[in-house]
Amino acid sequence: GKNPSPDQLIKFELCQYITNLIDHNELTLLDVQEITSVNLADISRIKNCQLDRFTIDRLIKICFSLGKKQDLVQAIENANNRIRRLIA
């Protein structure tokens, strides 16, 4: 949206991170479902950044299932930078 909340910015960055992991590793939605135990509809929602149905902690758990924990720090730092610009 035009004025996203800090929560929405963090969720957006996490969804982008998850999508990049899926694309970079050439995973199908079925692969992601098998790895994360997240249903196909929710994986599609993540890829389309439909944020309302997800909590930050759920997205982080999905990130941990798919990628390296240290790489997640960059996604969170990106969100932090966006939040700083939003409140500046």
PDB file of C-alpha atoms in Angstrom, residues 1-13 51-52 79 82-87:
ATOM      1  CA  GLY A   1       0.000   0.000   0.000  1.00  0.00           C
ATOM      2  CA  LYS A   2       0.883   3.670  -0.056  1.00  0.00           C
ATOM      3  CA  ASN A   3       1.705   3.895   3.662  1.00  0.00           C
ATOM      4  CA  PRO A   4       2.747   0.399   4.755  1.00  0.00           C
ATOM      5  CA  SER A   5       3.175  -0.346   8.439  1.00  0.00           C
ATOM      6  CA  PRO A   6       6.498  -1.637   9.775  1.00  0.00           C
ATOM      7  CA  ASP A   7       4.921  -5.105  10.077  1.00  0.00           C
ATOM      8  CA  GLN A   8       3.891  -5.026   6.421  1.00  0.00           C
ATOM      9  CA  LEU A   9       7.380  -3.958   5.361  1.00  0.00           C
ATOM     10  CA  ILE A  10       8.975  -6.831   7.268  1.00  0.00           C
ATOM     11  CA  LYS A  11       6.465  -9.307   5.837  1.00  0.00           C
ATOM     12  CA  PHE A  12       7.100  -7.981   2.330  1.00  0.00           C
ATOM     13  CA  GLU A  13      10.873  -8.391   2.660  1.00  0.00           C
ATOM     14  CA  LEU A  51       0.643 -10.603   3.383  1.00  0.00           C
ATOM     15  CA  ASP A  52      -2.546 -10.535   5.438  1.00  0.00           C
ATOM     16  CA  ALA A  79      13.093  -4.272   6.120  1.00  0.00           C
ATOM     17  CA  ARG A  82      12.697   0.615   4.765  1.00  0.00           C
ATOM     18  CA  ILE A  83      11.223   1.218   8.203  1.00  0.00           C
ATOM     19  CA  ARG A  84      13.873   3.842   8.942  1.00  0.00           C
ATOM     20  CA  ARG A  85      13.030   5.670   5.721  1.00  0.00           C
ATOM     21  CA  LEU A  86       9.309   5.423   6.508  1.00  0.00           C
ATOM     22  CA  ILE A  87       9.616   7.023   9.952  1.00  0.00           C
TER      23      ILE A  87
END
